[in-house]
Coordinates of C-alpha atoms and ligand atoms in Angstrom, one line a residue:
M55 CA 83.2 32.3 -119.2
M56 CA 81.7 31.3 -115.4
G57 CA 78.2 31.1 -117.4
K58 CA 79.4 28.8 -120.0
L59 CA 81.3 26.7 -117.1
R60 CA 78.0 26.8 -115.3
I61 CA 76.0 25.2 -118.1
L62 CA 78.7 22.7 -118.9
V63 CA 78.5 21.5 -115.3
A64 CA 74.5 21.4 -115.9
V65 CA 74.9 19.4 -118.9
V66 CA 77.1 16.9 -117.2
M67 CA 75.0 16.5 -114.2
F68 CA 72.1 16.0 -116.5
L69 CA 73.8 13.4 -118.7
E70 CA 74.8 11.7 -115.0
M71 CA 71.2 11.8 -114.7
V72 CA 69.8 10.5 -117.8
S73 CA 72.3 7.6 -117.9
T74 CA 70.4 5.7 -115.3
T75 CA 68.4 3.7 -117.6
S76 CA 64.8 4.3 -116.6
L77 CA 61.4 4.2 -117.8
G78 CA 60.8 7.5 -116.2
V79 CA 57.0 8.6 -116.3
V80 CA 54.8 5.9 -117.9
Y81 CA 51.5 6.4 -119.3
T82 CA 48.6 3.9 -118.3
E83 CA 45.1 3.9 -119.3
S84 CA 44.0 5.7 -116.1
G85 CA 47.1 8.4 -116.0
R86 CA 50.8 8.8 -115.4
V87 CA 52.6 6.5 -113.0
Q88 CA 56.3 7.1 -111.7
G89 CA 58.3 4.3 -110.2
K90 CA 61.7 4.0 -108.5
S91 CA 64.7 3.3 -110.6
I92 CA 67.3 1.2 -108.9
R93 CA 70.8 0.4 -110.0
L94 CA 72.0 -3.0 -109.9
G95 CA 75.2 -2.9 -111.7
S96 CA 77.1 -0.7 -113.9
R97 CA 75.1 -1.6 -117.0
R98 CA 71.9 -2.9 -115.1
H99 CA 68.9 -1.0 -113.8
M100 CA 65.6 -1.7 -112.8
D101 CA 62.3 0.3 -112.4
V102 CA 59.9 -0.7 -109.4
F103 CA 56.2 0.2 -109.6
K104 CA 54.4 -0.4 -106.3
G105 CA 50.9 -0.1 -105.8
I106 CA 49.5 0.9 -109.0
P107 CA 45.5 0.6 -109.0
F108 CA 44.1 -1.8 -111.6
A109 CA 40.5 -1.3 -110.8
D110 CA 38.6 1.0 -108.3
V111 CA 38.1 0.2 -104.7
P112 CA 35.8 -2.7 -105.0
E113 CA 32.0 -2.8 -103.7
M114 CA 31.3 -5.4 -101.5
F115 CA 30.1 -8.9 -103.2
E116 CA 30.4 -7.1 -106.5
K117 CA 32.9 -7.5 -109.6
P118 CA 35.5 -5.2 -109.7
Q119 CA 35.1 -2.1 -111.8
P120 CA 37.3 0.0 -113.9
H121 CA 39.6 2.8 -111.9
P122 CA 37.9 6.3 -112.4
G123 CA 41.8 7.7 -113.2
W124 CA 43.8 10.4 -111.9
E125 CA 45.2 13.5 -113.2
D126 CA 48.6 14.3 -111.5
V127 CA 51.6 11.7 -112.0
L128 CA 51.1 9.1 -109.5
M129 CA 54.0 7.9 -107.4
A130 CA 54.1 4.3 -107.2
T131 CA 56.7 3.7 -104.6
E132 CA 55.0 2.4 -101.6
D133 CA 53.3 -0.9 -100.7
K134 CA 49.7 -0.8 -100.7
E135 CA 47.7 -2.8 -97.9
M136 CA 46.6 -6.1 -98.1
C137 CA 43.1 -7.2 -99.0
L138 CA 40.9 -7.4 -95.8
Q139 CA 41.9 -10.6 -94.0
L140 CA 42.3 -12.6 -90.8
N141 CA 45.4 -12.0 -89.1
L142 CA 47.7 -15.0 -88.4
L143 CA 46.3 -15.8 -84.9
M144 CA 43.0 -15.5 -86.2
T145 CA 42.2 -12.7 -83.5
D146 CA 41.6 -9.7 -85.7
T147 CA 41.3 -8.4 -88.8
R148 CA 44.1 -6.5 -90.7
G149 CA 44.3 -4.9 -94.5
S150 CA 41.8 -2.8 -96.3
E151 CA 39.2 -3.2 -98.9
D152 CA 41.2 -0.7 -100.8
C153 CA 43.6 -3.3 -102.4
L154 CA 43.1 -3.9 -106.0
Y155 CA 46.9 -2.9 -106.8
L156 CA 49.7 -4.5 -108.6
N157 CA 53.4 -4.2 -108.6
I158 CA 56.0 -4.2 -111.5
W159 CA 59.4 -4.8 -111.8
V160 CA 61.3 -3.8 -115.2
P161 CA 64.8 -4.9 -115.7
H162 CA 66.9 -2.6 -118.2
G163 CA 70.3 -3.4 -119.6
R164 CA 72.2 -0.6 -121.4
S165 CA 69.0 0.8 -123.1
V166 CA 65.5 0.9 -121.8
S167 CA 63.7 -2.5 -122.1
T168 CA 61.1 -3.1 -124.9
N169 CA 59.1 -6.2 -125.7
L170 CA 60.1 -8.3 -122.6
P171 CA 58.1 -11.6 -121.6
V172 CA 56.1 -10.9 -118.7
M173 CA 55.2 -12.8 -115.6
V174 CA 52.0 -12.3 -113.3
W175 CA 52.6 -13.9 -109.8
I176 CA 49.0 -14.8 -108.0
Y177 CA 49.7 -15.6 -104.5
G178 CA 48.4 -18.6 -102.4
G179 CA 47.1 -18.9 -98.7
A180 CA 44.1 -21.1 -98.9
F181 CA 42.1 -18.3 -100.4
L182 CA 41.8 -16.8 -97.1
I183 CA 45.4 -14.7 -96.6
G184 CA 48.1 -13.5 -98.4
D185 CA 49.2 -10.1 -100.4
S186 CA 51.2 -9.4 -103.3
M187 CA 54.3 -8.7 -101.6
G188 CA 54.5 -11.7 -99.5
F189 CA 56.1 -11.7 -95.7
N190 CA 59.4 -9.9 -95.0
I191 CA 62.4 -11.9 -94.5
L192 CA 65.5 -10.2 -93.5
G193 CA 64.4 -7.0 -95.2
N194 CA 63.4 -8.8 -98.1
N195 CA 59.8 -9.3 -99.3
L196 CA 59.3 -12.9 -100.5
Y197 CA 57.2 -12.1 -103.7
S198 CA 59.5 -9.1 -104.6
G199 CA 59.9 -9.8 -108.5
Q200 CA 63.2 -8.2 -108.3
E201 CA 65.7 -11.5 -108.6
I202 CA 63.4 -13.2 -111.1
A203 CA 63.3 -10.2 -113.4
D204 CA 67.1 -9.5 -112.8
K205 CA 68.3 -12.9 -113.8
G206 CA 65.5 -13.9 -116.1
N207 CA 65.5 -10.7 -118.2
V208 CA 61.7 -10.4 -117.8
I209 CA 58.9 -8.3 -116.2
V210 CA 57.3 -9.5 -113.2
V211 CA 53.9 -8.4 -112.0
T212 CA 52.3 -9.2 -108.7
L213 CA 48.8 -8.6 -107.9
G214 CA 46.3 -8.5 -105.0
Y215 CA 42.7 -10.0 -104.9
R216 CA 40.3 -10.4 -102.2
V217 CA 40.4 -13.5 -100.0
G218 CA 38.1 -15.0 -97.3
T219 CA 34.6 -13.8 -97.1
L220 CA 35.1 -10.6 -99.2
G221 CA 36.5 -12.6 -102.0
F222 CA 34.7 -16.0 -101.9
L223 CA 31.3 -15.9 -100.1
S224 CA 28.6 -17.3 -102.4
T225 CA 25.0 -17.8 -101.9
G226 CA 24.9 -20.6 -104.7
D227 CA 22.7 -18.4 -106.8
S228 CA 22.5 -14.9 -108.4
S229 CA 22.1 -12.8 -105.6
L230 CA 25.6 -13.1 -104.4
P231 CA 27.1 -15.7 -107.1
G232 CA 30.9 -15.6 -105.5
N233 CA 34.3 -16.0 -107.4
Y234 CA 35.0 -12.1 -106.5
G235 CA 38.8 -12.8 -105.8
L236 CA 39.1 -14.6 -109.1
W237 CA 37.3 -11.8 -111.0
D238 CA 39.9 -9.5 -109.1
Q239 CA 42.9 -11.4 -110.7
Q240 CA 41.2 -11.6 -113.9
A241 CA 41.0 -7.5 -114.0
A242 CA 44.5 -7.6 -113.2
I243 CA 45.7 -9.9 -115.9
A244 CA 43.5 -7.9 -118.5
W245 CA 45.0 -4.7 -117.3
V246 CA 48.6 -6.0 -117.6
H247 CA 47.5 -6.9 -121.4
R248 CA 46.3 -3.4 -122.0
N249 CA 49.0 -1.6 -120.2
I250 CA 52.1 -3.4 -120.3
R251 CA 53.6 -2.3 -123.5
S252 CA 54.2 1.3 -121.8
F253 CA 56.2 -0.7 -119.4
G254 CA 58.3 -2.5 -122.0
G255 CA 56.5 -5.6 -121.9
D256 CA 55.0 -7.8 -124.6
P257 CA 51.4 -8.4 -124.3
D258 CA 51.4 -11.2 -126.2
N259 CA 54.2 -12.9 -123.9
I260 CA 52.2 -13.0 -120.7
T261 CA 52.8 -15.9 -118.3
I262 CA 50.6 -16.1 -115.2
F263 CA 52.2 -18.3 -112.5
G264 CA 50.9 -19.1 -108.7
E265 CA 51.1 -21.4 -105.7
S266 CA 48.9 -23.3 -103.5
A267 CA 45.3 -21.5 -103.8
G268 CA 47.6 -19.2 -106.1
G269 CA 48.1 -22.4 -108.7
A270 CA 44.4 -23.4 -108.4
S271 CA 43.8 -19.8 -109.3
V272 CA 46.1 -19.9 -112.3
S273 CA 44.4 -23.1 -113.3
F274 CA 41.0 -21.3 -113.2
Q275 CA 42.1 -18.4 -115.0
T276 CA 43.6 -20.6 -118.0
L277 CA 39.9 -22.4 -118.0
T278 CA 37.5 -19.4 -117.8
P279 CA 36.2 -18.2 -121.3
H280 CA 37.0 -14.6 -119.8
N281 CA 40.8 -14.6 -120.6
K282 CA 40.7 -15.8 -124.2
G283 CA 43.9 -14.2 -125.9
L284 CA 45.1 -12.8 -122.7
I285 CA 47.3 -15.6 -121.5
K286 CA 50.1 -17.3 -123.5
R287 CA 51.4 -19.4 -120.7
A288 CA 50.7 -20.8 -117.2
I289 CA 52.2 -22.4 -114.3
S290 CA 50.4 -24.0 -111.6
Q291 CA 52.8 -24.9 -108.3
S292 CA 50.8 -27.2 -105.8
G293 CA 47.7 -26.4 -106.8
V294 CA 45.0 -27.0 -109.9
A295 CA 41.5 -26.8 -110.5
F296 CA 40.6 -30.2 -109.8
C297 CA 42.2 -30.2 -106.3
P298 CA 39.2 -31.3 -104.0
W299 CA 39.5 -28.1 -101.9
A300 CA 39.6 -25.7 -104.8
I301 CA 35.8 -25.5 -105.7
E302 CA 32.9 -25.4 -102.8
R303 CA 30.1 -27.5 -104.0
N304 CA 27.6 -26.2 -101.2
P305 CA 28.5 -22.6 -100.8
R306 CA 25.1 -21.8 -99.5
K307 CA 25.6 -23.6 -96.3
T308 CA 28.8 -21.7 -95.6
A309 CA 26.9 -18.2 -96.7
E310 CA 24.2 -19.3 -94.0
E311 CA 26.9 -19.9 -91.1
I312 CA 28.6 -16.7 -91.9
A313 CA 25.2 -14.9 -92.2
V314 CA 24.1 -16.4 -88.5
R315 CA 27.3 -15.3 -87.0
V316 CA 26.6 -11.5 -88.1
N317 CA 23.1 -11.6 -87.4
C318 CA 21.4 -11.7 -90.6
P319 CA 18.5 -13.6 -91.6
I320 CA 18.8 -16.8 -93.6
D321 CA 15.9 -16.3 -95.8
D322 CA 15.5 -14.1 -99.0
R323 CA 17.1 -11.0 -96.9
M324 CA 20.2 -12.6 -96.5
A325 CA 22.2 -11.3 -99.5
N326 CA 21.0 -7.6 -98.7
C327 CA 21.7 -8.2 -94.9
L328 CA 25.3 -9.3 -95.7
K329 CA 26.0 -6.7 -98.2
M330 CA 25.0 -4.0 -95.3
T331 CA 27.1 -5.6 -92.7
D332 CA 30.5 -4.3 -91.6
P333 CA 33.4 -5.9 -93.6
A334 CA 35.6 -6.7 -91.0
A335 CA 32.8 -8.5 -88.9
L336 CA 32.2 -10.5 -92.0
T337 CA 35.9 -11.2 -92.5
M338 CA 36.2 -12.6 -88.7
A339 CA 33.1 -14.7 -89.6
G340 CA 34.6 -16.5 -92.1
P341 CA 34.5 -20.1 -90.9
I342 CA 38.0 -21.4 -90.0
Q343 CA 38.3 -24.4 -87.9
V344 CA 41.8 -24.8 -86.9
I345 CA 41.4 -28.1 -84.8
S346 CA 41.5 -30.8 -87.3
S347 CA 41.9 -34.6 -86.8
P348 CA 42.0 -37.9 -88.7
D349 CA 38.1 -37.8 -88.9
A350 CA 37.7 -34.4 -89.6
P351 CA 41.0 -33.4 -91.7
I352 CA 42.1 -29.8 -92.3
V353 CA 41.7 -30.0 -96.2
Y354 CA 37.7 -30.1 -95.7
N355 CA 37.7 -26.8 -93.7
L356 CA 38.6 -25.0 -97.0
V357 CA 35.1 -23.8 -97.7
L358 CA 35.4 -20.3 -99.1
T359 CA 36.8 -21.0 -102.3
A360 CA 36.2 -20.9 -106.1
V361 CA 32.5 -22.1 -107.2
I362 CA 30.9 -22.8 -110.5
D363 CA 28.8 -19.9 -110.9
G364 CA 27.6 -19.8 -114.7
D365 CA 29.8 -17.0 -115.7
F366 CA 33.5 -17.3 -114.3
L367 CA 33.3 -21.1 -114.3
P368 CA 30.4 -21.7 -116.6
D369 CA 30.9 -25.6 -115.9
E370 CA 33.0 -28.4 -114.3
P371 CA 36.5 -27.4 -114.8
S372 CA 36.8 -30.9 -116.9
N373 CA 34.3 -29.4 -119.4
L374 CA 36.6 -26.3 -119.7
F375 CA 40.0 -27.5 -121.1
H376 CA 39.0 -26.2 -124.6
N377 CA 39.6 -22.6 -123.4
A378 CA 43.1 -23.5 -122.5
A379 CA 44.2 -25.4 -125.7
D380 CA 46.6 -22.5 -126.7
I381 CA 48.2 -22.3 -123.3
D382 CA 51.5 -23.4 -122.7
Y383 CA 51.0 -25.1 -119.1
M384 CA 53.6 -26.4 -116.5
A385 CA 52.4 -27.8 -113.5
G386 CA 54.0 -29.8 -110.7
V387 CA 54.1 -30.8 -106.9
N388 CA 56.4 -31.1 -103.9
D389 CA 57.2 -34.5 -103.1
M390 CA 55.7 -33.8 -99.6
D391 CA 53.2 -31.2 -100.1
G392 CA 51.0 -33.1 -97.5
H393 CA 53.3 -32.9 -94.8
L394 CA 51.9 -29.5 -93.4
F395 CA 48.3 -30.9 -93.8
A396 CA 49.2 -34.3 -92.2
A397 CA 50.9 -32.6 -89.2
M398 CA 47.8 -30.9 -88.2
D399 CA 45.9 -33.6 -88.7
L400 CA 48.2 -36.2 -86.9
P401 CA 50.7 -34.3 -85.1
S402 CA 52.4 -37.2 -83.9
I403 CA 53.9 -37.7 -87.4
N404 CA 56.6 -35.2 -86.6
L405 CA 57.6 -36.7 -83.1
N406 CA 60.3 -39.3 -83.7
L407 CA 60.2 -41.1 -80.4
V408 CA 56.1 -41.6 -80.8
D409 CA 54.3 -44.2 -82.6
T410 CA 51.5 -43.0 -84.8
P411 CA 48.7 -45.9 -84.8
I412 CA 47.7 -47.6 -88.0
D413 CA 44.4 -46.9 -86.6
D414 CA 44.7 -43.1 -87.1
M415 CA 46.1 -43.8 -90.9
K416 CA 43.0 -45.9 -91.5
T417 CA 40.9 -43.1 -90.1
L418 CA 42.2 -40.4 -92.4
L419 CA 41.9 -43.0 -95.3
A420 CA 38.2 -43.6 -94.5
S421 CA 37.7 -39.7 -94.3
F422 CA 39.3 -39.4 -97.8
T423 CA 37.0 -42.2 -99.3
K424 CA 34.1 -41.9 -97.3
D425 CA 31.5 -41.7 -100.4
K426 CA 32.4 -45.3 -101.0
G427 CA 32.3 -46.6 -97.5
E428 CA 33.8 -49.8 -96.4
A429 CA 35.0 -51.2 -99.8
G430 CA 36.4 -47.8 -100.5
L431 CA 38.7 -48.0 -97.3
E432 CA 39.6 -51.5 -98.4
E433 CA 40.9 -50.7 -101.6
A434 CA 42.7 -47.4 -100.4
Y435 CA 44.3 -49.4 -97.5
S436 CA 45.8 -52.6 -99.3
T437 CA 46.9 -49.6 -101.8
Y438 CA 49.1 -47.8 -99.6
T439 CA 50.4 -50.3 -97.6
S440 CA 51.3 -52.6 -100.5
T441 CA 55.1 -51.8 -100.1
W442 CA 55.1 -52.3 -96.4
G443 CA 56.9 -55.5 -95.2
T444 CA 55.4 -57.8 -92.6
K445 CA 56.0 -55.4 -89.9
P446 CA 55.9 -51.7 -91.0
S447 CA 58.3 -49.1 -89.0
R448 CA 57.5 -46.3 -87.5
K449 CA 59.2 -44.3 -90.4
D450 CA 56.8 -46.4 -92.8
I451 CA 53.6 -45.4 -91.2
K452 CA 54.1 -41.9 -90.9
K453 CA 55.7 -41.7 -94.4
T454 CA 52.6 -43.2 -95.8
I455 CA 50.5 -40.6 -94.0
V456 CA 52.4 -38.0 -95.5
D457 CA 52.2 -39.6 -99.0
I458 CA 48.3 -40.0 -98.6
E459 CA 47.8 -36.1 -97.9
T460 CA 50.1 -35.4 -100.8
D461 CA 48.4 -37.4 -103.2
Y462 CA 44.9 -36.6 -102.1
I463 CA 45.1 -33.0 -101.5
F464 CA 47.8 -32.1 -104.4
L465 CA 49.2 -34.8 -106.6
V466 CA 46.9 -36.9 -108.2
A467 CA 44.7 -33.7 -109.0
T468 CA 47.7 -32.4 -110.6
Q469 CA 48.5 -35.3 -112.8
A470 CA 44.9 -35.6 -113.7
A471 CA 44.9 -31.7 -114.9
L472 CA 48.2 -32.4 -116.8
Y473 CA 46.7 -35.0 -118.6
R474 CA 43.6 -33.1 -119.5
H475 CA 45.5 -30.5 -120.6
A476 CA 47.7 -32.5 -123.1
A477 CA 44.8 -34.3 -124.3
N478 CA 43.4 -31.1 -125.3
A479 CA 46.1 -28.6 -126.1
T480 CA 46.4 -28.4 -129.9
R481 CA 48.8 -25.7 -129.7
G482 CA 50.0 -25.4 -126.1
R483 CA 52.8 -27.5 -125.0
T484 CA 52.8 -29.5 -121.3
Y485 CA 55.2 -29.7 -118.7
S486 CA 55.2 -31.8 -115.3
Y487 CA 57.7 -31.5 -112.4
L488 CA 58.1 -32.9 -108.9
F489 CA 60.1 -31.1 -106.5
S490 CA 62.0 -32.9 -103.9
E491 CA 64.7 -30.5 -102.3
P492 CA 64.4 -31.8 -98.6
S493 CA 62.8 -29.1 -96.2
R494 CA 65.3 -27.2 -94.1
L495 CA 63.5 -28.0 -91.3
G496 CA 64.0 -31.9 -91.3
G497 CA 66.8 -33.9 -89.4
M498 CA 67.9 -34.3 -85.8
G499 CA 67.4 -31.8 -83.5
R500 CA 65.1 -30.1 -85.6
P501 CA 61.3 -29.8 -86.1
F502 CA 60.8 -32.5 -88.6
P503 CA 61.8 -35.9 -89.3
S504 CA 65.2 -36.6 -91.0
W505 CA 63.0 -38.0 -93.9
M506 CA 61.3 -34.9 -94.7
G507 CA 61.2 -34.1 -98.5
A508 CA 59.7 -31.0 -100.1
D509 CA 57.2 -29.6 -97.6
H510 CA 54.2 -27.5 -99.0
F511 CA 55.1 -23.8 -100.0
D512 CA 59.3 -25.0 -99.8
D513 CA 59.3 -24.5 -103.8
V514 CA 58.5 -20.5 -103.6
Q515 CA 61.6 -19.4 -101.9
Y516 CA 63.7 -20.8 -104.7
V517 CA 61.4 -19.4 -107.5
F518 CA 61.8 -16.2 -106.3
G519 CA 65.6 -16.2 -105.6
L520 CA 65.3 -15.8 -101.7
P521 CA 68.7 -17.5 -101.6
F522 CA 70.4 -14.7 -103.7
A523 CA 68.5 -11.9 -102.0
T524 CA 69.4 -13.2 -98.5
P525 CA 72.4 -15.0 -98.9
L526 CA 73.1 -15.4 -95.3
I527 CA 70.4 -17.7 -94.4
Y528 CA 71.3 -20.2 -97.4
W529 CA 73.9 -22.3 -98.5
P530 CA 75.4 -22.3 -102.2
L531 CA 73.6 -25.4 -103.0
H532 CA 70.3 -23.5 -102.3
R533 CA 71.5 -20.6 -104.8
K534 CA 72.5 -23.5 -107.3
L535 CA 68.7 -24.9 -106.9
S536 CA 67.3 -21.1 -107.1
G537 CA 69.1 -20.7 -110.4
Y538 CA 68.0 -23.7 -111.9
M539 CA 64.3 -22.8 -111.3
I540 CA 64.7 -19.3 -112.1
A541 CA 66.0 -20.4 -115.7
Y542 CA 63.4 -23.1 -116.1
W543 CA 60.3 -20.6 -115.1
T544 CA 62.0 -17.7 -117.3
N545 CA 63.0 -19.8 -120.2
F546 CA 59.6 -21.3 -120.3
A547 CA 57.8 -17.7 -120.2
K548 CA 60.1 -16.6 -123.2
T549 CA 59.6 -19.8 -125.4
G550 CA 57.1 -21.8 -123.8
D551 CA 60.0 -24.5 -123.6
P552 CA 61.9 -24.4 -120.3
N553 CA 64.9 -25.9 -122.0
K554 CA 65.3 -22.9 -124.4
G555 CA 65.8 -19.4 -123.8
D556 CA 68.7 -17.3 -122.0
L557 CA 69.6 -19.4 -119.2
S558 CA 71.3 -22.5 -119.2
V559 CA 69.5 -25.7 -117.3
P560 CA 71.0 -28.5 -115.7
A561 CA 68.9 -31.3 -117.5
T562 CA 66.6 -31.1 -120.8
W563 CA 63.0 -31.4 -119.5
P564 CA 60.7 -33.2 -121.9
R565 CA 57.4 -32.2 -122.6
F566 CA 54.6 -34.5 -121.0
N567 CA 52.5 -36.4 -123.3
K568 CA 49.5 -38.9 -122.8
T569 CA 51.6 -41.8 -123.4
G570 CA 55.1 -41.2 -121.8
Q571 CA 54.0 -38.8 -118.8
Q572 CA 57.4 -37.8 -118.5
Y573 CA 58.2 -35.3 -115.6
L574 CA 61.5 -33.5 -114.3
E575 CA 62.5 -34.1 -110.5
I576 CA 63.7 -31.0 -109.4
N577 CA 66.5 -30.6 -106.6
A578 CA 69.9 -29.3 -105.9
Q579 CA 71.5 -32.7 -107.1
M580 CA 69.4 -32.8 -110.1
D581 CA 71.0 -33.8 -113.7
Q582 CA 69.7 -35.5 -116.8
S583 CA 69.0 -38.7 -115.1
Y584 CA 66.2 -37.0 -113.1
V585 CA 63.9 -37.3 -115.9
R586 CA 61.3 -39.7 -115.0
R587 CA 57.9 -40.9 -116.3
K588 CA 54.5 -41.8 -114.8
M589 CA 54.5 -40.2 -111.4
R590 CA 53.4 -42.4 -108.6
M591 CA 51.2 -43.9 -111.4
R592 CA 49.8 -46.9 -108.9
Y593 CA 48.4 -44.3 -106.5
V594 CA 47.0 -42.0 -109.4
H595 CA 45.4 -44.8 -110.9
F596 CA 43.8 -45.8 -107.5
W597 CA 42.3 -42.3 -106.9
T598 CA 41.4 -41.5 -110.7
S599 CA 40.1 -44.8 -111.9
I600 CA 39.5 -47.8 -109.1
L601 CA 37.8 -45.6 -106.1
P602 CA 35.4 -43.9 -108.7
S603 CA 34.4 -47.0 -110.2
L604 CA 33.2 -48.1 -107.0
P605 CA 29.5 -47.6 -106.1
D606 CA 28.7 -44.7 -103.6
V607 CA 27.3 -45.8 -100.4
S608 CA 24.4 -44.0 -100.6
E609 CA 23.4 -45.5 -104.0
E610 CA 24.2 -48.6 -102.5
S611 CA 21.7 -48.3 -99.6
I612 CA 18.7 -47.3 -101.8
Ligands
NAG45 C1 39.1 -31.5 -124.5 O1 38.2 -30.6 -123.3 C2 37.0 -30.9 -123.6 C3 36.0 -30.2 -122.5 O2 36.9 -28.8 -122.4 C4 36.4 -32.5 -123.8 O3 35.2 -32.3 -123.8 C5 36.9 -33.1 -125.0 O4 37.0 -34.6 -124.9 C6 38.7 -32.8 -124.6 N1 39.6 -33.6 -125.9 C7 40.3 -34.2 -126.0 C8 40.8 -34.8 -127.1 O5 40.7 -34.8 -124.9
NAG46 C1 57.9 -13.9 -126.4 O1 59.4 -13.3 -125.8 C2 60.5 -14.1 -126.5 C3 61.8 -13.6 -125.9 O2 61.8 -12.2 -125.7 C4 60.6 -14.0 -128.0 O3 61.5 -14.5 -128.5 C5 59.3 -14.3 -128.5 O4 59.2 -14.1 -130.3 C6 58.1 -13.4 -127.6 N1 56.8 -13.8 -128.1 C7 55.8 -14.9 -128.4 C8 54.5 -15.1 -128.8 O5 56.5 -16.2 -127.5
NAG47 C1 55.3 -39.1 -125.9 O1 56.7 -39.0 -125.6 C2 57.9 -39.8 -125.9 C3 59.0 -39.5 -125.2 O2 59.4 -38.2 -125.2 C4 57.7 -40.0 -127.4 O3 58.7 -41.1 -128.0 C5 56.3 -40.4 -128.0 O4 56.6 -40.3 -129.5 C6 55.7 -39.1 -127.5 N1 53.9 -39.5 -128.0 C7 53.0 -38.8 -128.5 C8 52.0 -39.4 -128.8 O5 53.8 -37.7 -128.8

């Protein structure tokens, strides 16, 4: 009798345990992994896998190689180290060379999920810093996939890739071709394609998304011939391949500067010497000039970036859009994406009681149009002052400076990429947005002026559902906005149409085409009237058509 009771109790306990909907141990190509199962509600569970290796520990300045595999069940429950990089004060390094890992969030309802759409996140950080979890805000990691996965019912993957010197140094030839960080991202995408079915994902339904350098990375991953058939959809937030900072045209110069700093010769022994140098020393030697000014804008300091290496990028991005023709593409910018950069070049823009001289604005414009000399500056100046009255206010000048940086660093390039994608995409769709929720740091008694719009990076917190994860530091309207963005993003990941999917949206977002150039403005107040056309047309026309048609000053002087 007692024996039977014991068996009964054991059976009940067993049922309790298995009533947790979970994948349990998962088989991957390299070995078995087990994550952590968390309970989100009575009929809602999630498996979270942290730190699954998608490649072996990389050799310095080499493409990533397949992982050799493991025997036992790998407990994938701990965050791995970020890729070796400078710390925030740039006084030391942090992280490890052993950093090619990814994290996976898999939501389940009553039964274990199968065939879910997959969203793969590529972090930003100027190709210099960043990691797959993002910094911690009141106990929540910024890039935790939990809210997106739960609300949107999609699998979320976040990946690590090499940054800084170790990710992007290039000698401009075959000795150290560069783009190592992009190869890491590609290896992770290919790993997801090969393995995600075991995690309940649909390998034919993969969307990659990313912001800033991550947005440009997304763009590169769609343009390279090496991802053929792996990516179904892509979202670039504030960064595309056409951005003036995304590709380094003279990588040899930077490689030589680094070589000098680590005491390597700059002749044909340079590559070998660099390969034998301490990785932390190389990371510290990555050139960062934090001091900027209108005649040396911060954007020109981004020199460890992608290169046209004849392999990952066989050609100029504009000649690679046929590779993205089947991919659904969504891209957009924040209405004051340039504010962060403008504030470094001209700190006075944030000081309400201080004038920012018009001459400083002219110097900045001259930097951005320097190839075209005096004629370029004149055209630029008349374009950007055309809406001013006879006497511009302090605010007019400051806002115009932010507009100039937004246009030059992000907005114009994004419009060009959308246009190019729409022209080439035979099957893929194209969607354009402008995110305009005002920065929470703007207003009286706050660091930024009252006219602040959405600064660079402001969109990310809403896409990742931070207002839900850390409700204490947000208002209900932020949760509304976050819900809208998760709906558009995950609907798009499921169907290629941000309006169609499991979640309802506040406005129908029309496709972008060459003639209409429709886009959606996104903020907490939005409704159907936020559908707009031809984003900053006059300025896009200036940078893409008027300015390039002027002769280069170097040509003129010949
Ligand atoms: C498509 O892209 C290629 C380069 O990748 C370009 O040469 C071609 O003109 C584009 N087609 C259209 C219709 O724009
Ligand atoms: C992608 O996922 C959605 C939602 O699960 C599904 O409707 C669709 O058929 C899947 N496949 C493709 C190729 O879109
Ligand atoms: C572009 O979009 C507009 C508005 O949605 C539509 O009326 C027009 O027919 C589209 N043009 C092309 C060439 O698809």
